[in-house]
Amino acid sequence: MKIYIKKGRPFSLMLLLLIGFLAGSVMSSCEDDSDSTGDSPKIEYVRVTDPLASDSLVVRAFLGNTIAMVGEGLGDVVEVWFNDQSAKLNKNYITDETIIVTIPNVIPEEVTNQIRLVTAGGTEYTYGFEVQVPEPLLSSMKCEYVPAGGVAIIEGNYFLGDENKPLEVIFPGNVAAEVESYDVDEIRVIVPEGVGVGPITVKSMYGSTRSSFYFRDDRNVFLDFDQTFGAGWRNGVTQGTSPDGVSGDYLALTGTIGDWGWVEDNLAMNLWAPYISNPLQQDPLFDLGDNALADMALKFEVNVVNPWAVGYLQCIFTGSDVADGNSYYNDMELGRALWRPWHENGEEFQTDGWITVSIPMKEFRFSHDASINSLSLEYPGDFGGFTFFVFGPAMDPDLEQDIFIAIDNVRVVPR
């Protein structure tokens, strides 16, 4: 900055004015805690945020990746755009030399292959950078058991295709299926004839992915209500119609209950280790293989026929010594999972047909009333038997409902 001294002005006055000017500048600087220099922004390079790979420079990254932009004059930046998508900024991750930002996990409509910076004063700067779309992400199927000719729904992300490379779905047995419709996070596909058991493959214009889940998963099934049943005081009521089963007969939990109602005969099923004589069932009920217990999940197909907002579906594994009694139903030290979608959603729950429920083994940590959530189970000793029991509070203490929960294909498989 140039300071002009008017001719004839006493030097002492000029010095006083200069000192005052500098003091004001210092005070202004002290009051502004921003790292900004006011310079036009400039990106010199982009790197990953992993401290162990901080010297790895990148010219492209996937949607959802976090990157660090390094340059100068970045402290005034208030907007960062990747193509036509604006990123969410955290001022704690912005300095004059660096901006740490996560690329929006949204597929752009207009691809510019540029990062665009906008400062508070409206100055813009662009930097060449390619945002890549990942290969398909397959998170789950709405129902893993669907008959031939039925519509299976695959849920995930990055489901994209075009005329030159249409979206494809391949079922076990290398059988291609007809895609009925899809959007970026859901595919509706018609299940072909003659498919086997195993993973599903989805091919998009950006790559191919094989699912971690199995279609018609038959691994570690210890209750299918066609060949394997309950064993104990209450083997469970089974049926195959009204509604139709998802794969043969199923367990039908039915009964009218209210707040903490106890309707054990019709709303419970026991599989007690000392009563097991079926060679298709074993103690423990499932094999871990090479997996840790934390890597497994309890899965089953379920059809909630009537609106449901009373009681939790208590999913209880029991040891080999548990039999001839029901005191473990409310044992405060026995961890179990509580499937209670009505409680989590805050409204009555009902399915439109069959769905697959997946409960990670880490969720077997609750007491029967959910007042304790730090319990745990150990393999193999705690996995000799199993119980379903609808028991718990109601959404409204005065509410009473006619419960109908159909269950099939109970299994423990890798997540």
CSV table of C-alpha atoms in Angstrom, one decimal:
chain,number,residue,atom,x,y,z
A,1,MET,CA,0.0,0.0,0.0
A,2,LYS,CA,1.3,3.5,-0.9
A,3,ILE,CA,1.1,6.3,1.7
A,4,TYR,CA,1.3,9.8,0.3
A,5,ILE,CA,2.7,12.6,2.5
A,6,LYS,CA,1.4,16.0,1.7
A,7,LYS,CA,4.1,18.6,1.3
A,8,GLY,CA,4.4,21.1,4.1
A,9,ARG,CA,2.6,18.8,6.6
A,10,PRO,CA,4.5,18.6,9.9
A,11,PHE,CA,6.5,15.3,10.2
A,12,SER,CA,5.3,14.6,13.7
A,13,LEU,CA,1.7,14.8,12.6
A,14,MET,CA,2.4,12.5,9.6
A,15,LEU,CA,4.1,10.0,11.9
A,16,LEU,CA,1.1,10.1,14.3
A,17,LEU,CA,-1.3,9.4,11.4
A,18,LEU,CA,0.8,6.6,10.2
A,19,ILE,CA,1.1,4.9,13.6
A,20,GLY,CA,-2.7,5.3,14.0
A,21,PHE,CA,-3.3,3.7,10.6
A,22,LEU,CA,-1.0,0.8,11.4
A,23,ALA,CA,-2.6,0.3,14.8
A,24,GLY,CA,-6.1,0.2,13.2
A,25,SER,CA,-4.9,-2.4,10.7
A,26,VAL,CA,-3.5,-4.5,13.5
A,27,MET,CA,-6.7,-4.3,15.5
A,28,SER,CA,-8.8,-5.2,12.5
A,29,SER,CA,-6.5,-8.2,11.9
A,30,CYS,CA,-6.9,-9.3,15.5
A,31,GLU,CA,-10.7,-9.1,15.3
A,32,ASP,CA,-10.8,-11.2,12.1
A,33,ASP,CA,-10.0,-14.9,13.0
A,34,SER,CA,-10.3,-16.0,9.4
A,35,ASP,CA,-7.3,-17.6,7.6
A,36,SER,CA,-8.2,-15.7,4.5
A,37,THR,CA,-5.8,-13.4,2.8
A,38,GLY,CA,-8.3,-12.0,0.4
A,39,ASP,CA,-6.4,-13.3,-2.6
A,40,SER,CA,-8.1,-14.9,-5.5
A,41,PRO,CA,-8.4,-18.7,-4.8
A,42,LYS,CA,-6.1,-21.1,-6.6
A,43,ILE,CA,-5.8,-24.9,-6.4
A,44,GLU,CA,-2.3,-26.2,-6.9
A,45,TYR,CA,-3.1,-29.9,-6.4
A,46,VAL,CA,-5.6,-32.3,-4.8
A,47,ARG,CA,-4.6,-35.1,-2.5
A,48,VAL,CA,-6.2,-37.9,-0.5
A,49,THR,CA,-6.9,-37.3,3.2
A,50,ASP,CA,-5.3,-40.5,4.5
A,51,PRO,CA,-2.3,-39.4,6.6
A,52,LEU,CA,-0.4,-42.5,5.5
A,53,ALA,CA,-0.9,-41.5,1.9
A,54,SER,CA,-0.8,-37.7,2.2
A,55,ASP,CA,1.7,-37.5,-0.7
A,56,SER,CA,-0.7,-39.2,-3.1
A,57,LEU,CA,-1.9,-36.7,-5.5
A,58,VAL,CA,-5.2,-37.3,-7.5
A,59,VAL,CA,-6.7,-36.0,-10.6
A,60,ARG,CA,-10.0,-37.9,-10.2
A,61,ALA,CA,-12.1,-39.4,-7.4
A,62,PHE,CA,-15.3,-41.2,-6.9
A,63,LEU,CA,-18.6,-39.8,-5.7
A,64,GLY,CA,-18.7,-39.7,-1.9
A,65,ASN,CA,-14.8,-39.6,-1.5
A,66,THR,CA,-13.3,-37.0,0.8
A,67,ILE,CA,-10.4,-35.0,-0.7
A,68,ALA,CA,-8.0,-32.2,0.3
A,69,MET,CA,-7.6,-29.3,-2.1
A,70,VAL,CA,-4.3,-27.5,-1.6
A,71,GLY,CA,-3.5,-24.1,-2.9
A,72,GLU,CA,-3.7,-20.4,-1.8
A,73,GLY,CA,-6.4,-17.9,-1.2
A,74,LEU,CA,-8.8,-20.6,-0.2
A,75,GLY,CA,-10.0,-19.0,3.1
A,76,ASP,CA,-12.6,-16.8,1.4
A,77,VAL,CA,-14.2,-19.8,-0.5
A,78,VAL,CA,-17.9,-20.2,0.4
A,79,GLU,CA,-19.0,-22.6,-2.4
A,80,VAL,CA,-17.3,-25.6,-3.9
A,81,TRP,CA,-19.0,-27.2,-6.9
A,82,PHE,CA,-18.1,-30.6,-8.5
A,83,ASN,CA,-19.7,-30.5,-12.0
A,84,ASP,CA,-23.2,-29.2,-11.3
A,85,GLN,CA,-23.3,-30.4,-7.6
A,86,SER,CA,-22.6,-28.2,-4.7
A,87,ALA,CA,-20.6,-29.7,-1.8
A,88,LYS,CA,-21.3,-29.2,1.8
A,89,LEU,CA,-18.6,-27.1,3.5
A,90,ASN,CA,-17.4,-27.2,7.1
A,91,LYS,CA,-15.6,-24.0,8.0
A,92,ASN,CA,-13.4,-25.9,10.4
A,93,TYR,CA,-11.9,-27.7,7.4
A,94,ILE,CA,-11.1,-24.5,5.5
A,95,THR,CA,-7.8,-22.6,5.8
A,96,ASP,CA,-6.1,-20.2,3.3
A,97,GLU,CA,-4.0,-23.1,2.0
A,98,THR,CA,-6.4,-26.1,2.3
A,99,ILE,CA,-10.0,-27.1,1.9
A,100,ILE,CA,-11.1,-30.6,3.0
A,101,VAL,CA,-14.4,-31.6,1.4
A,102,THR,CA,-16.5,-34.6,0.5
A,103,ILE,CA,-17.6,-35.0,-3.1
A,104,PRO,CA,-21.4,-35.0,-3.3
A,105,ASN,CA,-22.8,-38.5,-3.6
A,106,VAL,CA,-25.1,-37.4,-6.4
A,107,ILE,CA,-24.7,-38.2,-10.1
A,108,PRO,CA,-24.3,-34.9,-12.0
A,109,GLU,CA,-26.7,-34.0,-14.8
A,110,GLU,CA,-24.1,-31.7,-16.4
A,111,VAL,CA,-20.6,-33.1,-16.5
A,112,THR,CA,-17.9,-30.3,-16.7
A,113,ASN,CA,-15.0,-32.3,-15.2
A,114,GLN,CA,-14.2,-29.3,-13.1
A,115,ILE,CA,-14.1,-28.1,-9.5
A,116,ARG,CA,-15.5,-24.6,-9.3
A,117,LEU,CA,-14.7,-22.4,-6.3
A,118,VAL,CA,-16.8,-19.3,-5.4
A,119,THR,CA,-15.6,-16.7,-2.8
A,120,ALA,CA,-17.7,-14.5,-0.5
A,121,GLY,CA,-16.9,-11.6,-2.9
A,122,GLY,CA,-18.2,-13.6,-5.9
A,123,THR,CA,-14.8,-14.4,-7.4
A,124,GLU,CA,-14.8,-17.8,-9.2
A,125,TYR,CA,-12.0,-20.2,-10.1
A,126,THR,CA,-12.1,-23.5,-11.9
A,127,TYR,CA,-9.8,-26.5,-11.7
A,128,GLY,CA,-9.8,-29.6,-13.9
A,129,PHE,CA,-10.9,-32.7,-11.9
A,130,GLU,CA,-12.9,-35.8,-12.9
A,131,VAL,CA,-15.6,-37.2,-10.7
A,132,GLN,CA,-16.1,-40.9,-11.3
A,133,VAL,CA,-19.2,-42.9,-10.7
A,134,PRO,CA,-18.6,-46.2,-8.9
A,135,GLU,CA,-19.6,-49.6,-10.0
A,136,PRO,CA,-23.1,-50.7,-8.8
A,137,LEU,CA,-23.6,-51.0,-5.0
A,138,LEU,CA,-25.9,-53.9,-4.1
A,139,SER,CA,-27.0,-53.5,-0.5
A,140,SER,CA,-30.0,-55.8,-0.2
A,141,MET,CA,-33.1,-57.3,-1.8
A,142,LYS,CA,-36.5,-56.4,-0.5
A,143,CYS,CA,-37.2,-60.2,-0.4
A,144,GLU,CA,-34.5,-62.8,-1.1
A,145,TYR,CA,-37.1,-65.5,-1.9
A,146,VAL,CA,-39.1,-64.7,-5.0
A,147,PRO,CA,-40.7,-67.3,-7.3
A,148,ALA,CA,-40.0,-67.5,-11.0
A,149,GLY,CA,-42.1,-64.9,-12.8
A,150,GLY,CA,-42.3,-62.7,-9.7
A,151,VAL,CA,-40.7,-59.3,-9.4
A,152,ALA,CA,-37.6,-59.0,-7.2
A,153,ILE,CA,-36.5,-55.6,-5.9
A,154,ILE,CA,-32.8,-55.0,-5.6
A,155,GLU,CA,-31.8,-52.0,-3.5
A,156,GLY,CA,-28.5,-50.1,-3.6
A,157,ASN,CA,-27.0,-47.3,-5.6
A,158,TYR,CA,-25.3,-46.3,-8.9
A,159,PHE,CA,-27.7,-48.4,-11.1
A,160,LEU,CA,-27.1,-46.7,-14.4
A,161,GLY,CA,-27.3,-47.7,-18.0
A,162,ASP,CA,-27.9,-46.3,-21.5
A,163,GLU,CA,-28.7,-47.4,-25.0
A,164,ASN,CA,-25.2,-48.5,-25.7
A,165,LYS,CA,-24.7,-50.3,-22.4
A,166,PRO,CA,-28.0,-51.2,-20.8
A,167,LEU,CA,-28.3,-52.2,-17.2
A,168,GLU,CA,-28.1,-56.0,-16.8
A,169,VAL,CA,-29.1,-58.4,-13.9
A,170,ILE,CA,-27.6,-61.9,-13.8
A,171,PHE,CA,-29.1,-64.5,-11.5
A,172,PRO,CA,-27.3,-67.6,-10.1
A,173,GLY,CA,-26.7,-70.1,-12.9
A,174,ASN,CA,-25.6,-67.2,-15.2
A,175,VAL,CA,-29.3,-66.5,-16.1
A,176,ALA,CA,-30.0,-63.1,-17.5
A,177,ALA,CA,-33.2,-61.5,-16.3
A,178,GLU,CA,-35.6,-59.0,-17.7
A,179,VAL,CA,-35.3,-55.6,-16.1
A,180,GLU,CA,-38.8,-54.3,-15.6
A,181,SER,CA,-37.7,-50.8,-14.4
A,182,TYR,CA,-35.0,-49.1,-12.5
A,183,ASP,CA,-33.7,-45.9,-11.1
A,184,VAL,CA,-30.4,-45.0,-9.5
A,185,ASP,CA,-31.1,-46.8,-6.2
A,186,GLU,CA,-33.6,-49.6,-7.0
A,187,ILE,CA,-34.1,-52.2,-9.7
A,188,ARG,CA,-37.3,-54.1,-10.3
A,189,VAL,CA,-36.4,-57.3,-12.2
A,190,ILE,CA,-38.5,-60.4,-13.2
A,191,VAL,CA,-37.1,-63.6,-11.8
A,192,PRO,CA,-36.4,-66.0,-14.6
A,193,GLU,CA,-37.0,-69.8,-14.6
A,194,GLY,CA,-34.3,-72.2,-13.7
A,195,VAL,CA,-32.2,-69.9,-11.4
A,196,GLY,CA,-30.2,-71.4,-8.6
A,197,VAL,CA,-29.0,-70.3,-5.2
A,198,GLY,CA,-26.3,-67.7,-4.8
A,199,PRO,CA,-25.2,-64.1,-5.5
A,200,ILE,CA,-26.8,-61.8,-8.1
A,201,THR,CA,-24.6,-59.7,-10.5
A,202,VAL,CA,-25.6,-56.3,-11.7
A,203,LYS,CA,-23.8,-54.8,-14.6
A,204,SER,CA,-24.0,-51.0,-15.3
A,205,MET,CA,-22.3,-48.6,-17.6
A,206,TYR,CA,-19.7,-48.1,-14.9
A,207,GLY,CA,-18.8,-51.6,-14.0
A,208,SER,CA,-20.1,-54.9,-12.5
A,209,THR,CA,-20.8,-56.0,-9.0
A,210,ARG,CA,-21.6,-59.4,-7.4
A,211,SER,CA,-23.9,-59.2,-4.3
A,212,SER,CA,-22.7,-60.3,-0.9
A,213,PHE,CA,-26.2,-61.6,-0.2
A,214,TYR,CA,-27.6,-64.8,-1.7
A,215,PHE,CA,-30.8,-65.2,-3.7
A,216,ARG,CA,-32.9,-67.9,-2.1
A,217,ASP,CA,-30.2,-68.3,0.5
A,218,ASP,CA,-30.2,-71.8,1.9
A,219,ARG,CA,-27.1,-71.5,4.1
A,220,ASN,CA,-27.4,-72.4,7.8
A,221,VAL,CA,-31.2,-72.5,7.6
A,222,PHE,CA,-32.3,-74.1,10.9
A,223,LEU,CA,-36.1,-73.4,10.6
A,224,ASP,CA,-37.9,-73.6,7.2
A,225,PHE,CA,-41.2,-75.2,8.5
A,226,ASP,CA,-41.1,-77.7,5.7
A,227,GLN,CA,-38.3,-80.0,6.9
A,228,THR,CA,-37.1,-78.3,10.0
A,229,PHE,CA,-39.5,-77.2,12.8
A,230,GLY,CA,-39.7,-76.0,16.4
A,231,ALA,CA,-39.1,-78.6,19.1
A,232,GLY,CA,-40.2,-78.1,22.7
A,233,TRP,CA,-43.4,-77.1,24.4
A,234,ARG,CA,-44.5,-75.0,21.5
A,235,ASN,CA,-43.4,-76.2,18.1
A,236,GLY,CA,-45.3,-73.3,16.4
A,237,VAL,CA,-48.4,-73.3,14.2
A,238,THR,CA,-47.5,-73.7,10.5
A,239,GLN,CA,-49.5,-73.1,7.3
A,240,GLY,CA,-48.9,-72.4,3.6
A,241,THR,CA,-51.8,-70.4,2.4
A,242,SER,CA,-53.9,-67.3,3.4
A,243,PRO,CA,-51.5,-65.7,2.6
A,244,ASP,CA,-49.4,-67.9,0.3
A,245,GLY,CA,-46.0,-68.9,1.5
A,246,VAL,CA,-42.8,-67.5,0.2
A,247,SER,CA,-41.3,-71.0,-0.1
A,248,GLY,CA,-43.7,-73.6,1.2
A,249,ASP,CA,-45.1,-73.6,4.7
A,250,TYR,CA,-44.3,-70.9,7.3
A,251,LEU,CA,-44.7,-70.2,11.0
A,252,ALA,CA,-47.9,-68.2,11.7
A,253,LEU,CA,-47.8,-66.1,14.9
A,254,THR,CA,-51.3,-65.0,15.5
A,255,GLY,CA,-53.4,-63.7,18.5
A,256,THR,CA,-55.0,-60.7,20.0
A,257,ILE,CA,-52.8,-58.8,22.5
A,258,GLY,CA,-52.5,-55.5,24.3
A,259,ASP,CA,-49.8,-53.7,26.2
A,260,TRP,CA,-47.4,-56.4,27.6
A,261,GLY,CA,-49.9,-59.1,26.8
A,262,TRP,CA,-48.8,-62.7,27.3
A,263,VAL,CA,-50.3,-64.9,24.6
A,264,GLU,CA,-47.7,-67.6,24.5
A,265,ASP,CA,-49.6,-70.5,22.9
A,266,ASN,CA,-50.2,-68.7,19.6
A,267,LEU,CA,-47.5,-66.0,19.6
A,268,ALA,CA,-44.5,-68.1,20.5
A,269,MET,CA,-42.3,-70.9,19.0
A,270,ASN,CA,-39.7,-72.9,20.8
A,271,LEU,CA,-36.7,-74.8,19.4
A,272,TRP,CA,-35.0,-76.3,22.5
A,273,ALA,CA,-31.7,-78.2,22.1
A,274,PRO,CA,-32.6,-81.2,24.3
A,275,TYR,CA,-35.7,-81.7,22.2
A,276,ILE,CA,-34.0,-81.7,18.8
A,277,SER,CA,-34.0,-85.1,17.1
A,278,ASN,CA,-34.1,-83.9,13.4
A,279,PRO,CA,-30.7,-84.6,11.8
A,280,LEU,CA,-31.1,-81.4,9.8
A,281,GLN,CA,-30.8,-79.4,13.0
A,282,GLN,CA,-27.7,-79.3,15.1
A,283,ASP,CA,-26.1,-77.8,18.2
A,284,PRO,CA,-24.9,-75.1,17.7
A,285,LEU,CA,-27.7,-74.3,15.2
A,286,PHE,CA,-25.3,-72.9,12.6
A,287,ASP,CA,-21.7,-73.0,11.5
A,288,LEU,CA,-19.5,-69.9,11.6
A,289,GLY,CA,-17.1,-71.2,9.0
A,290,ASP,CA,-14.2,-68.8,8.7
A,291,ASN,CA,-16.3,-65.9,9.9
A,292,ALA,CA,-16.4,-64.1,13.3
A,293,LEU,CA,-19.7,-64.0,15.1
A,294,ALA,CA,-19.8,-60.2,14.6
A,295,ASP,CA,-19.7,-60.8,10.8
A,296,MET,CA,-23.0,-62.8,10.8
A,297,ALA,CA,-26.6,-61.8,10.8
A,298,LEU,CA,-29.9,-63.5,11.6
A,299,LYS,CA,-32.1,-63.4,8.5
A,300,PHE,CA,-35.7,-64.5,7.9
A,301,GLU,CA,-38.5,-63.8,5.5
A,302,VAL,CA,-41.6,-62.2,7.1
A,303,ASN,CA,-45.0,-61.1,6.1
A,304,VAL,CA,-46.8,-58.8,8.6
A,305,VAL,CA,-50.3,-59.4,7.4
A,306,ASN,CA,-52.2,-57.1,9.8
A,307,PRO,CA,-51.2,-53.6,11.1
A,308,TRP,CA,-48.8,-54.1,14.0
A,309,ALA,CA,-48.0,-51.7,16.9
A,310,VAL,CA,-48.2,-54.0,20.0
A,311,GLY,CA,-45.3,-56.1,21.3
A,312,TYR,CA,-41.8,-56.7,20.1
A,313,LEU,CA,-40.8,-59.8,18.1
A,314,GLN,CA,-38.3,-61.2,20.6
A,315,CYS,CA,-35.6,-63.2,18.8
A,316,ILE,CA,-33.9,-65.3,21.5
A,317,PHE,CA,-31.0,-67.8,21.1
A,318,THR,CA,-30.7,-70.1,24.1
A,319,GLY,CA,-28.0,-72.5,25.3
A,320,SER,CA,-28.1,-76.3,25.3
A,321,ASP,CA,-29.4,-76.4,28.9
A,322,VAL,CA,-32.5,-74.3,28.3
A,323,ALA,CA,-35.7,-76.4,28.2
A,324,ASP,CA,-39.0,-77.1,30.0
A,325,GLY,CA,-39.7,-73.5,31.1
A,326,ASN,CA,-40.2,-70.0,29.9
A,327,SER,CA,-38.4,-67.9,32.6
A,328,TYR,CA,-35.8,-67.0,30.0
A,329,TYR,CA,-38.4,-65.0,28.1
A,330,ASN,CA,-37.8,-62.1,30.5
A,331,ASP,CA,-34.4,-63.0,31.8
A,332,MET,CA,-32.7,-59.6,32.2
A,333,GLU,CA,-29.3,-61.1,31.6
A,334,LEU,CA,-30.1,-63.0,28.4
A,335,GLY,CA,-29.3,-60.9,25.3
A,336,ARG,CA,-31.8,-61.0,22.4
A,337,ALA,CA,-32.7,-59.0,19.4
A,338,LEU,CA,-35.9,-57.0,19.3
A,339,TRP,CA,-37.5,-56.6,15.9
A,340,ARG,CA,-39.9,-53.7,16.4
A,341,PRO,CA,-40.3,-51.6,13.2
A,342,TRP,CA,-43.4,-50.0,14.5
A,343,HIS,CA,-41.5,-48.6,17.5
A,344,GLU,CA,-38.6,-47.4,15.4
A,345,ASN,CA,-40.9,-45.7,12.8
A,346,GLY,CA,-43.4,-44.4,15.4
A,347,GLU,CA,-46.4,-45.8,13.4
A,348,GLU,CA,-48.2,-49.0,12.7
A,349,PHE,CA,-46.2,-51.4,10.6
A,350,GLN,CA,-47.5,-53.7,7.9
A,351,THR,CA,-45.8,-55.3,4.9
A,352,ASP,CA,-47.0,-55.5,1.3
A,353,GLY,CA,-46.2,-59.2,1.0
A,354,TRP,CA,-43.0,-60.9,2.0
A,355,ILE,CA,-39.8,-59.1,2.9
A,356,THR,CA,-36.4,-60.2,4.2
A,357,VAL,CA,-35.3,-59.1,7.6
A,358,SER,CA,-31.6,-58.9,8.5
A,359,ILE,CA,-30.5,-58.5,12.1
A,360,PRO,CA,-26.7,-58.2,12.7
A,361,MET,CA,-25.5,-60.4,15.6
A,362,LYS,CA,-24.3,-57.4,17.4
A,363,GLU,CA,-27.9,-56.5,17.9
A,364,PHE,CA,-28.4,-59.4,20.2
A,365,ARG,CA,-27.8,-57.1,23.2
A,366,PHE,CA,-31.2,-56.2,24.6
A,367,SER,CA,-33.2,-57.3,27.6
A,368,HIS,CA,-36.8,-58.2,26.9
A,369,ASP,CA,-38.0,-54.7,27.7
A,370,ALA,CA,-35.0,-52.9,26.0
A,371,SER,CA,-34.0,-51.3,29.3
A,372,ILE,CA,-30.6,-53.0,28.9
A,373,ASN,CA,-28.7,-52.8,25.6
A,374,SER,CA,-25.2,-54.0,26.5
A,375,LEU,CA,-25.7,-57.8,26.7
A,376,SER,CA,-23.9,-60.2,24.4
A,377,LEU,CA,-23.8,-63.9,23.3
A,378,GLU,CA,-20.9,-66.3,22.9
A,379,TYR,CA,-20.5,-68.9,20.2
A,380,PRO,CA,-21.0,-71.9,20.4
A,381,GLY,CA,-22.5,-72.2,23.9
A,382,ASP,CA,-25.3,-69.7,23.5
A,383,PHE,CA,-26.6,-71.1,20.2
A,384,GLY,CA,-28.2,-74.5,21.0
A,385,GLY,CA,-31.8,-73.3,20.7
A,386,PHE,CA,-34.0,-70.5,19.5
A,387,THR,CA,-37.3,-68.8,20.3
A,388,PHE,CA,-39.7,-66.4,18.7
A,389,PHE,CA,-42.1,-64.6,21.0
A,390,VAL,CA,-44.3,-61.5,20.5
A,391,PHE,CA,-44.1,-59.7,23.8
A,392,GLY,CA,-43.7,-56.1,24.9
A,393,PRO,CA,-45.4,-52.7,25.1
A,394,ALA,CA,-47.9,-51.1,22.8
A,395,MET,CA,-47.6,-47.8,20.9
A,396,ASP,CA,-50.6,-46.7,22.9
A,397,PRO,CA,-51.1,-48.4,26.3
A,398,ASP,CA,-54.8,-48.9,25.6
A,399,LEU,CA,-54.2,-50.4,22.1
A,400,GLU,CA,-55.2,-54.0,21.4
A,401,GLN,CA,-54.5,-55.6,18.1
A,402,ASP,CA,-55.1,-58.9,16.2
A,403,ILE,CA,-51.5,-59.9,15.3
A,404,PHE,CA,-50.5,-62.0,12.3
A,405,ILE,CA,-46.8,-62.3,11.6
A,406,ALA,CA,-45.7,-65.0,9.1
A,407,ILE,CA,-42.1,-66.1,9.3
A,408,ASP,CA,-40.0,-68.5,7.1
A,409,ASN,CA,-36.4,-69.5,6.3
A,410,VAL,CA,-34.7,-68.6,9.6
A,411,ARG,CA,-30.9,-68.6,9.1
A,412,VAL,CA,-27.6,-67.1,10.3
A,413,VAL,CA,-25.4,-66.1,7.4
A,414,PRO,CA,-22.5,-63.7,6.7
A,415,ARG,CA,-23.7,-60.1,6.5
